[in-house]
Amino acid sequence: MTSCGLDCRTPTPHDNPLQHRQNGVWHYLLKRILLTIPTFVGIVLLTFVVIHLAPGSPATGTVGGFGESGVSAANHDRLREHFELDAPVTKRFGRWIMRVACFDFGQSFADGQPVSKRIIERVYPTLILTFSIIVIALLIVIPVAAYAALNAGGFVDKVILGACVGLYAIPPYVFGMLLILVVGVALDWFPFSGLTSEDHAQMNGWQRLVDLINHSVLIGACILYPLVAYLVPFVRATMLAVLKEDFVRAAFARGLSRRRVIFRHVLPNTLRPLLTVMGLIVPAVLGGSVVLEVMFSWPGMGRLLYESILQRDYPVIMGMTVLSAVIVLGVTLIVDVLYALADPRVRYA
Amino acid sequence: MKSTSALIDVADLSVRYARGELPVLRDVSFSMDPGESIALVGDSGCGKSTLALTMMRLLPADAMVRGSIVLGERGGSGPIDILGTDERTMQSVRGKRIAMVFQNPIGSLDPVMRVGDQILEVILAGRKSARSATRSKALQLLERVGIADPSRLARAWPHELSGGMAQRVTLAMALAGEPELLIADEPTSALDGNVQAQIVELICECRRDSGLSLLLITHDMAVADALASRVCVMNENRIVDDLPIEAANASNRHAATRRLVEAAASKRQKVAATMDGGR
């Protein structure tokens, strides 16, 4: 999805770059925003086609797309008419996109509520969880990876790398099952189902927050560990490559302290590639949340998408797609802009 | 420690890597007097750069070093045993007593830090001084290495510089600590012909102004001729010849010396022939 933006990152030489500095960032930003539009249209079109090609229909029953339908032929036709499914796909797409242009995503086939309302109440938990976990992951990854890189080949480095490979090899749904059985059921340390306790409504603000966090610990751990296990070797390898660069040796030769070389020269150059990877990780985490949210009965975006797909609730699916596309493209855009700010060589491309 | 008057004295220096079979330096000994300028010449891979890095104690952690390197006394502080001293002392040696300029000038600047900030950083290393005084010192340094518009250049990023400009900047950074010895590792090899001449001229000027000693690493006898008064020829990881530059042309020298001298002579002839042909 980001492929159309990739060639923007290849720097090209300029005759006199000192002259072009002023508008560099804005020019770059505008170009990136314009490139986002066709990508967005492509995603939305593709999803619309795929979901309408999938077997089953909202008119054959409210749950499940396969098997015998309990709906009579007359009701089936009425429902098709009610959901406007009798029109050709092209016409339906036209109507839908016109409404989306006015921020009207329609009503859910499942319960008749506005799609926007259904989605919004599910978005907050997932987004807050995802971004907190990413921040926690970075707080763990950067120091651990830096330590491993600076002591590369040593015992601790080998233990860290081994642990990462081992953890990354465990699928999150297996790890999640283990957590539910051991930490949730046997030890009873954390709740493993839902987002709130039954008596959540009676709690005060502070207790509510603790309750929400308690309900997010296990699912959060399932999102966190693969991220850490993936990023630590990546950051370590990047840092090892930076440590071999000429400018690092030159900085030492100029009499700078080890601490200064590492914090002012090695780390900034290590974190730039990490920024790119973060742009790819956000969609992966959001996608992975579908399985985990279903497993932990956690009322987030992922579970809403899962339920809507089972019910062939086209308006909700399409609404979710638009939202995911906006989030992912937004994150990619932010990453690109941050990248341009972090690396002067990107701006003039 | 043979003589305390020497600027730096290298004795029986051998280096090998833990994972490597062969030594990268074998029993290297030489000594430099204050103000002297030595060219260290030899084919690539003969250990010239390793010698320079050993003198700065910047070798990778798995390098095994034998021998001794003693930096002469200055301003009340006694001689420093480079290989034996602590890291803090080495920090005060690097950049302040021995400075180094590298072959790849753009690559030896941090790509994501403005040129001016990198110079300030070097001036400020291990020192406490006012920011404004430091700024004007940075601009002075840039002016000294022949940069016409120092304040504009200070705002530039390393990738915006040409090779020659970048080498001037790294030279300014090397001069920032007012060192006694400048180690220049192939300072002109990555540059265009006419820029090479300018950088050679600039190094000459700096030596005249401040009595800086120079250890020039090169495989180009023409550059050695222009800058050095003495030549140490390295071949297969050891020093095979150590002589005044005028003597390098004599016929009774080591085969490696003769080869380098002949290579320089044939290059001069080729250049001359090309120029004649062009007329």
XYZ file of C-alpha atoms in Angstrom:
628
model
C 0.000 0.000 0.000
C 2.956 2.260 0.646
C 4.676 1.266 -2.576
C 3.550 4.388 -4.371
C 5.308 6.476 -1.762
C 8.581 4.608 -1.729
C 10.382 6.419 -4.504
C 9.839 9.662 -2.615
C 12.515 8.466 -0.223
C 15.279 8.205 -2.778
C 17.285 11.399 -2.600
C 18.320 12.965 -5.867
C 21.233 15.365 -6.210
C 20.506 19.044 -6.517
C 22.508 21.673 -8.337
C 22.440 24.062 -5.449
C 20.440 22.650 -2.571
C 21.160 25.590 -0.302
C 18.715 27.550 -2.484
C 15.870 25.036 -2.158
C 15.767 24.679 1.587
C 12.842 26.984 2.448
C 9.981 25.109 0.794
C 11.443 21.623 1.097
C 9.271 20.309 3.919
C 5.994 21.829 2.682
C 6.544 20.698 -0.860
C 7.295 17.212 0.369
C 4.240 17.170 2.653
C 1.887 18.282 -0.125
C 3.230 15.595 -2.435
C 2.733 12.926 0.206
C -0.852 14.035 0.932
C -1.767 13.988 -2.755
C -0.291 10.513 -3.123
C -2.516 9.330 -0.285
C -5.751 10.021 -2.187
C -5.480 7.397 -4.969
C -4.295 4.845 -2.412
C -7.383 5.523 -0.312
C -9.770 5.194 -3.265
C -8.077 1.945 -4.268
C -8.460 0.404 -0.819
C -12.121 1.349 -0.546
C -12.962 0.073 -4.029
C -11.159 -3.210 -3.469
C -12.893 -3.879 -0.167
C -16.305 -3.071 -1.624
C -15.810 -5.511 -4.473
C -14.361 -8.284 -2.284
C -17.055 -8.135 0.367
C -19.835 -8.207 -2.226
C -18.175 -11.129 -3.995
C -18.021 -13.133 -0.743
C -20.696 -15.840 -0.487
C -23.716 -15.154 1.658
C -25.854 -12.099 2.039
C -27.322 -10.129 4.888
C -30.747 -11.151 3.542
C -30.183 -14.880 4.100
C -30.005 -14.542 7.842
C -28.463 -12.287 10.380
C -25.723 -14.670 11.543
C -23.398 -16.692 9.332
C -22.941 -16.530 5.609
C -22.999 -20.258 4.901
C -25.455 -23.132 5.185
C -29.219 -23.241 5.146
C -31.063 -20.009 5.508
C -34.022 -19.830 7.834
C -35.504 -16.927 5.887
C -38.424 -17.547 3.550
C -38.238 -16.569 -0.115
C -40.707 -13.694 0.298
C -38.902 -12.282 3.307
C -35.608 -12.723 1.508
C -36.775 -10.502 -1.369
C -38.219 -7.955 1.053
C -34.954 -7.808 2.941
C -32.983 -7.423 -0.292
C -35.186 -4.525 -1.218
C -34.936 -3.041 2.259
C -31.122 -3.170 2.221
C -31.090 -1.876 -1.393
C -29.322 -5.073 -2.452
C -31.472 -5.490 -5.596
C -29.580 -2.771 -7.459
C -26.419 -3.687 -9.454
C -23.117 -3.538 -7.526
C -21.855 -0.586 -9.551
C -24.914 1.469 -8.705
C -24.677 0.527 -5.032
C -21.027 1.561 -4.944
C -21.919 4.864 -6.577
C -24.669 5.551 -4.017
C -22.462 4.507 -1.130
C -19.502 6.646 -2.139
C -21.781 9.688 -2.606
C -23.084 9.240 0.929
C -19.585 8.705 2.335
C -18.553 11.984 0.741
C -21.116 13.584 3.100
C -19.793 11.504 6.048
C -22.951 9.362 6.059
C -21.975 5.713 6.412
C -25.560 4.450 6.570
C -27.173 2.138 9.099
C -26.046 -1.238 10.295
C -27.975 -4.117 8.740
C -27.715 -5.982 12.027
C -29.420 -3.569 14.425
C -30.354 -0.498 12.414
C -28.059 1.841 14.393
C -26.011 4.440 12.502
C -22.698 2.898 11.441
C -20.706 5.859 12.713
C -22.137 5.445 16.220
C -21.445 1.697 16.271
C -17.882 2.173 15.100
C -16.960 5.124 17.281
C -17.815 3.339 20.534
C -15.515 0.493 19.461
C -12.651 2.589 18.122
C -11.464 4.199 21.342
C -10.524 1.021 23.226
C -8.550 -0.415 20.304
C -6.736 2.779 19.380
C -5.826 3.618 22.975
C -4.655 0.067 23.598
C -2.685 -0.161 20.348
C -0.852 3.112 20.777
C -0.107 2.578 24.487
C 1.317 -0.842 23.674
C 3.455 0.603 20.893
C 4.807 3.266 23.258
C 5.515 0.648 25.948
C 7.183 -1.548 23.311
C 9.485 1.280 22.232
C 10.364 2.064 25.849
C 11.439 -1.560 26.257
C 12.986 -2.085 22.832
C 15.326 0.907 22.560
C 17.306 0.393 25.782
C 17.366 -3.403 25.451
C 18.457 -3.311 21.805
C 21.043 -0.608 22.496
C 22.465 -2.662 25.350
C 22.614 -5.760 23.140
C 24.272 -3.865 20.272
C 26.880 -2.264 22.514
C 27.691 -5.673 24.006
C 27.273 -7.617 20.781
C 28.534 -11.183 20.901
C 28.440 -11.269 24.694
C 26.404 -13.594 26.871
C 23.588 -11.126 27.597
C 23.329 -10.278 23.889
C 22.943 -13.953 23.032
C 20.296 -14.439 25.719
C 18.340 -11.414 24.468
C 18.480 -12.576 20.846
C 17.550 -16.139 21.778
C 14.595 -14.943 23.819
C 13.406 -12.785 20.916
C 13.559 -15.626 18.409
C 11.789 -17.948 20.849
C 9.038 -15.477 21.701
C 8.497 -14.464 18.087
C 7.979 -18.123 17.179
C 4.966 -18.419 19.511
C 1.727 -17.374 17.785
C -0.181 -14.774 19.835
C -3.334 -16.918 19.955
C -1.366 -19.762 21.566
C 0.317 -17.380 23.972
C -3.092 -15.814 24.657
C -4.597 -19.220 25.506
C -1.734 -19.871 27.906
C -2.227 -16.487 29.549
C -5.966 -17.077 29.918
C -5.453 -20.537 31.405
C -2.498 -19.776 33.674
C -2.674 -16.103 34.646
C -6.425 -15.685 34.170
C -7.969 -18.939 35.413
C -5.388 -20.762 37.549
C -3.726 -17.788 39.230
C -6.747 -15.471 38.862
C -4.527 -12.369 38.700
C -6.245 -10.561 35.850
C -9.685 -10.737 34.220
C -9.565 -12.210 30.724
C -12.935 -11.373 29.247
C -14.486 -8.041 28.289
C -13.333 -4.515 29.005
C -15.177 -3.785 32.264
C -16.279 -5.588 35.406
C -19.993 -6.050 36.170
C -19.882 -3.373 38.870
C -17.997 -0.895 36.648
C -20.911 1.586 36.739
C -20.730 1.862 40.529
C -17.005 2.678 40.596
C -15.405 6.099 40.975
C -13.115 7.519 38.296
C -9.862 6.107 39.611
C -11.325 2.629 40.192
C -12.779 2.666 36.689
C -9.370 3.415 35.187
C -7.757 0.597 37.178
C -10.596 -1.695 36.093
C -10.037 -0.832 32.413
C -6.291 -1.338 32.722
C -6.799 -4.671 34.508
C -8.986 -5.859 31.675
C -6.360 -4.816 29.124
C -3.290 -6.395 30.704
C -3.572 -9.861 29.160
C -4.603 -8.778 25.666
C -1.970 -6.031 25.885
C 0.706 -8.587 26.748
C -0.314 -10.610 23.686
C 0.153 -7.565 21.443
C 3.317 -6.452 23.207
C 5.544 -9.524 23.176
C 5.683 -10.145 19.403
C 6.348 -6.439 18.847
C 9.262 -6.456 21.266
C 10.572 -9.756 19.924
C 10.439 -8.385 16.366
C 11.857 -4.935 17.056
C 14.767 -5.763 19.398
C 16.801 -7.685 16.769
C 15.905 -5.057 14.170
C 17.056 -2.094 16.260
C 20.116 -4.030 17.432
C 21.149 -4.800 13.846
C 20.541 -1.216 12.732
C 22.613 0.088 15.609
C 25.454 -2.325 14.882
C 25.487 -1.042 11.299
C 25.538 2.578 12.489
C 28.358 1.804 14.933
C 30.473 0.715 11.957
C 29.904 3.998 10.079
C 32.863 6.275 9.460
C 31.314 9.214 11.261
C 31.121 7.248 14.516
C 34.836 6.467 14.439
C 35.517 10.060 13.392
C 33.451 11.343 16.329
C 35.540 9.257 18.731
C 38.707 10.488 17.012
C 37.586 14.077 17.677
C 37.654 13.377 21.397
C 33.916 13.139 22.050
C 32.922 11.035 25.028
C 31.423 7.595 24.502
C 28.136 8.723 25.987
C 27.953 11.714 23.659
C 28.786 9.675 20.555
C 26.107 7.129 21.409
C 23.330 9.513 22.382
C 23.946 12.295 19.851
C 25.198 10.374 16.820
C 24.496 6.645 17.034
C 20.957 6.718 18.453
C 19.488 9.383 16.122
C 20.846 7.493 13.131
C 19.508 4.210 14.517
C 16.009 5.520 15.158
C 15.370 6.758 11.615
C 14.936 3.264 10.130
C 12.834 2.379 13.184
C 10.435 5.173 12.228
C 9.817 3.525 8.848
C 9.151 0.199 10.485
C 6.666 1.784 12.899
C 4.579 2.844 9.919
C 4.323 -0.807 8.882
C 3.702 -2.067 12.392
C 0.562 -0.065 13.130
C -1.523 -1.839 10.432
C -0.099 -5.206 11.499
C -1.092 -4.613 15.128
C -4.569 -3.410 14.159
C -5.020 -6.482 11.958
C -3.769 -8.800 14.685
C -6.235 -7.288 17.129
C -9.112 -9.017 15.291
C -8.089 -12.466 16.550
C -7.059 -11.279 20.003
C -10.174 -9.191 20.618
C -12.376 -12.131 19.688
C -10.347 -14.384 22.012
C -10.567 -11.993 24.954
C -14.172 -10.901 24.155
C -12.739 -7.424 24.117
C -15.145 -4.851 22.636
C -12.836 -3.167 20.138
C -12.642 -2.496 16.412
C -11.289 -5.924 15.619
C -14.204 -7.758 17.168
C -16.713 -5.417 15.564
C -15.179 -6.170 12.178
C -15.285 -9.906 12.888
C -18.960 -9.788 13.877
C -19.910 -7.605 10.917
C -18.216 -9.921 8.463
C -20.042 -12.947 9.885
C -23.344 -11.060 9.554
C -22.473 -9.651 6.113
C -23.240 -6.267 7.608
C -21.965 -4.393 4.530
C -22.329 -0.825 5.800
C -20.394 -1.551 9.011
C -17.685 -3.478 7.119
C -17.296 -0.631 4.656
C -17.290 1.936 7.443
C -14.581 -0.038 9.247
C -12.584 -0.251 6.023
C -12.738 3.481 5.463
C -11.694 4.087 9.056
C -8.811 1.577 8.945
C -7.626 3.071 5.667
C -7.721 6.559 7.168
C -5.818 5.405 10.261
C -3.175 3.492 8.309
C -2.697 6.162 5.658
C -2.628 8.802 8.395
C 0.074 6.907 10.280
C 2.071 6.418 7.074
C 1.790 10.121 6.341
C 2.876 11.060 9.863
C 5.826 8.659 9.604
C 6.853 10.148 6.262
C 6.702 13.670 7.635
C 8.626 12.714 10.767
C 11.127 10.951 8.548
C 11.606 14.084 6.478
C 12.088 16.105 9.645
C 14.557 13.556 11.023
C 16.599 13.180 7.852
C 17.452 16.259 5.814
C 18.367 14.110 2.810
C 14.740 13.057 2.273
C 13.266 16.542 1.965
C 14.582 17.472 -1.420
C 13.528 14.308 -3.212
C 60.876 5.479 26.185
C 63.910 6.303 24.138
C 63.943 10.076 24.090
C 61.638 12.348 26.028
C 62.009 15.106 23.424
C 60.145 13.073 20.769
C 56.565 14.072 19.944
C 55.510 10.481 19.690
C 57.484 7.301 19.893
C 56.191 4.007 18.526
C 58.212 0.934 19.462
C 57.866 -2.717 18.400
C 54.194 -2.324 17.714
C 52.368 -5.476 16.631
C 48.635 -5.838 16.112
C 46.596 -8.900 15.344
C 42.897 -9.667 15.516
C 41.517 -12.440 17.703
C 39.736 -14.036 14.757
C 42.460 -13.344 12.153
C 45.386 -15.617 11.363
C 47.986 -13.070 10.345
C 49.174 -9.972 12.168
C 48.067 -6.670 10.639
C 51.144 -4.873 12.009
C 54.541 -6.450 12.675
C 57.177 -4.853 14.915
C 56.600 -1.318 13.725
C 58.918 1.286 15.241
C 59.315 4.943 14.427
C 59.590 8.218 16.192
C 58.445 11.748 15.317
C 59.990 15.009 16.443
C 57.851 18.063 17.198
C 56.986 19.916 14.006
C 58.116 17.064 11.805
C 56.079 15.810 8.897
C 56.224 12.166 7.926
C 54.552 10.426 5.020
C 53.542 6.859 5.659
C 53.313 5.279 2.228
C 52.569 1.792 0.991
C 50.106 -0.329 -0.936
C 46.551 -0.618 0.300
C 46.127 -3.259 2.979
C 49.706 -2.953 4.238
C 48.602 -1.683 7.657
C 48.918 2.111 7.300
C 45.415 2.893 8.558
C 45.676 0.299 11.318
C 48.800 2.056 12.544
C 46.955 5.384 12.606
C 43.975 3.937 14.475
C 46.286 2.220 16.955
C 47.942 5.557 17.677
C 44.482 6.964 18.514
C 43.539 3.740 20.325
C 40.467 3.371 18.140
C 40.895 -0.239 17.072
C 37.990 -2.675 17.434
C 37.721 -4.402 20.810
C 39.064 -7.730 19.527
C 42.396 -6.269 18.380
C 45.410 -7.536 20.334
C 48.168 -4.947 20.553
C 51.781 -5.434 21.674
C 54.553 -2.853 21.919
C 54.410 0.720 23.109
C 53.267 4.141 21.932
C 54.426 7.070 24.038
C 53.174 10.597 23.505
C 55.733 13.184 24.648
C 55.162 15.605 27.490
C 53.428 18.911 27.017
C 52.679 21.815 29.337
C 53.593 20.142 32.619
C 51.844 16.842 31.915
C 54.256 13.944 31.655
C 54.550 11.487 28.770
C 51.427 9.466 28.089
C 51.540 5.737 27.449
C 48.785 5.563 24.807
C 48.266 1.811 25.029
C 48.220 1.695 28.817
C 46.370 4.805 29.913
C 42.700 5.066 30.898
C 39.858 6.031 28.563
C 39.410 9.480 30.138
C 43.006 10.425 29.352
C 42.581 9.116 25.805
C 39.569 11.404 25.402
C 41.790 14.349 26.290
C 44.403 13.132 23.807
C 42.031 12.589 20.888
C 41.292 15.817 19.100
C 43.323 17.892 21.578
C 46.815 16.418 21.133
C 46.397 14.062 18.189
C 43.714 14.899 15.648
C 42.731 12.849 12.668
C 41.310 13.488 9.216
C 39.814 10.594 7.279
C 39.689 9.503 3.669
C 35.909 9.849 3.237
C 35.156 13.422 4.324
C 31.360 13.363 3.861
C 31.090 9.968 5.521
C 32.987 11.196 8.544
C 30.255 13.743 9.302
C 26.989 12.742 10.979
C 24.365 12.961 8.189
C 21.567 14.203 10.447
C 23.362 17.019 12.242
C 24.085 20.455 10.801
C 27.740 21.096 9.998
C 27.966 24.015 12.434
C 26.552 21.975 15.323
C 29.119 19.267 14.697
C 31.949 21.787 14.853
C 30.516 23.336 18.045
C 30.297 19.881 19.553
C 33.992 19.267 18.947
C 34.979 22.678 20.336
C 32.863 22.066 23.423
C 34.126 18.498 23.973
C 35.412 18.297 27.510
C 35.394 22.062 27.932
C 33.175 24.640 29.522
C 32.912 27.875 27.599
C 30.274 30.377 26.590
C 28.066 29.401 23.692
C 28.592 32.681 21.840
C 32.388 32.521 22.151
C 32.241 28.977 20.822
C 30.112 30.048 17.882
C 32.528 32.729 16.816
C 35.399 30.286 17.231
C 33.617 27.827 14.939
C 33.159 30.515 12.293
C 36.819 31.530 12.644
C 37.879 27.926 12.119
C 35.784 27.663 8.968
C 37.283 30.890 7.691
C 40.748 29.557 8.433
C 40.202 26.498 6.232
C 39.226 28.769 3.363
C 35.439 28.771 3.489
C 34.092 31.997 2.060
C 30.693 32.185 3.757
C 31.144 30.396 7.109
C 27.786 31.269 8.682
C 25.899 29.924 5.690
C 27.988 26.772 5.590
C 27.396 26.223 9.310
C 23.671 25.853 8.583
C 24.231 23.299 5.811
C 23.782 19.546 6.128
C 26.738 17.269 5.341
C 25.085 15.838 2.212
C 24.930 19.335 0.735
C 28.722 19.676 0.753
C 31.104 18.731 -2.011
C 33.970 16.399 -1.111
C 36.447 19.250 -0.988
C 34.169 21.407 1.196
C 33.578 18.493 3.555
C 37.306 17.829 3.837
C 37.822 21.500 4.732
C 35.161 21.140 7.413
C 36.727 17.999 8.897
C 40.082 19.779 8.826
C 38.515 22.683 10.727
C 37.202 20.184 13.280
C 40.651 18.623 13.560
C 42.210 22.042 14.175
C 39.554 22.953 16.777
C 41.406 21.265 19.621
C 44.755 22.855 18.677
C 46.523 19.501 18.404
C 50.279 18.953 18.112
C 49.934 16.081 15.679
C 47.572 15.701 12.748
C 47.127 12.227 11.331
C 45.730 12.551 7.817
C 44.591 9.194 6.477
C 44.467 9.498 2.672
C 43.042 13.036 2.979
C 42.963 13.614 -0.776
C 42.342 10.149 -2.254
C 38.571 10.598 -2.547
C 38.809 14.052 -4.125
C 39.072 15.435 -7.665
C 42.505 16.402 -8.963
C 42.276 20.168 -8.572
C 40.561 19.878 -5.183
C 43.377 17.541 -4.073
C 45.880 20.296 -4.787
C 43.811 22.803 -2.788
C 43.611 20.511 0.244
C 47.343 19.787 0.075
C 47.981 23.549 -0.057
C 45.643 24.065 2.921
C 47.394 21.434 5.033
C 50.716 23.136 4.165
C 49.331 26.470 5.375
C 48.046 25.009 8.632
C 51.449 23.505 9.304
C 53.162 26.831 8.663
C 50.713 28.737 10.908
C 50.748 26.491 13.935
C 53.844 24.295 13.792
C 51.578 21.272 13.558
C 53.267 17.911 13.056
C 51.838 15.762 10.318
C 51.606 12.041 9.845
C 50.354 11.702 6.294
C 49.072 8.352 5.158
C 49.004 7.991 1.406
C 49.871 5.710 -1.458
C 50.582 8.691 -3.691
C 54.269 9.699 -3.681
C 53.382 13.014 -5.315
C 51.268 14.039 -2.301
C 53.986 12.732 0.029
C 56.553 14.827 -1.877
C 54.500 17.967 -1.442
C 53.817 17.619 2.277
C 56.447 15.495 3.982
C 60.116 15.745 4.748
C 60.496 12.106 5.699
C 59.012 8.914 4.290
C 58.242 5.669 6.074
C 57.513 2.954 3.526
C 55.298 0.128 4.671
C 55.135 -3.228 2.993
C 53.441 -6.393 4.220
C 52.568 -4.935 7.610
C 55.989 -3.614 8.550
C 58.064 -0.512 7.948
C 60.704 -1.426 5.357
C 62.261 1.981 4.740
C 62.538 5.159 6.801
C 64.387 7.965 5.046
C 64.379 11.651 4.058
C 62.096 12.249 1.102
C 64.970 13.248 -1.213
C 66.624 9.880 -0.616
C 63.556 7.934 -1.720
C 64.588 8.315 -5.342
C 67.967 6.627 -4.828
C 68.359 3.231 -6.459
C 69.541 1.210 -3.461
C 66.168 1.388 -1.709
C 63.761 -1.409 -0.796
C 61.776 -2.843 -3.709
C 58.514 -1.447 -2.294
C 59.975 2.076 -2.162
C 61.208 1.813 -5.746
C 57.803 0.619 -6.909
C 56.015 3.579 -5.325
C 58.561 6.070 -6.689
C 58.301 4.562 -10.169
C 54.508 4.602 -10.007
C 54.566 8.304 -9.155
C 57.064 8.996 -11.957
C 55.043 7.118 -14.572
C 51.889 8.921 -13.436
C 53.657 12.271 -13.906
C 54.771 11.178 -17.388
C 51.278 10.045 -18.319
C 49.775 13.335 -17.187
C 52.428 15.214 -19.144
C 51.832 13.056 -22.227
C 48.079 13.604 -22.053
C 48.580 17.329 -21.760
C 50.945 17.351 -24.739
C 48.511 15.287 -26.772
C 45.742 17.752 -25.979
C 47.653 20.687 -27.395
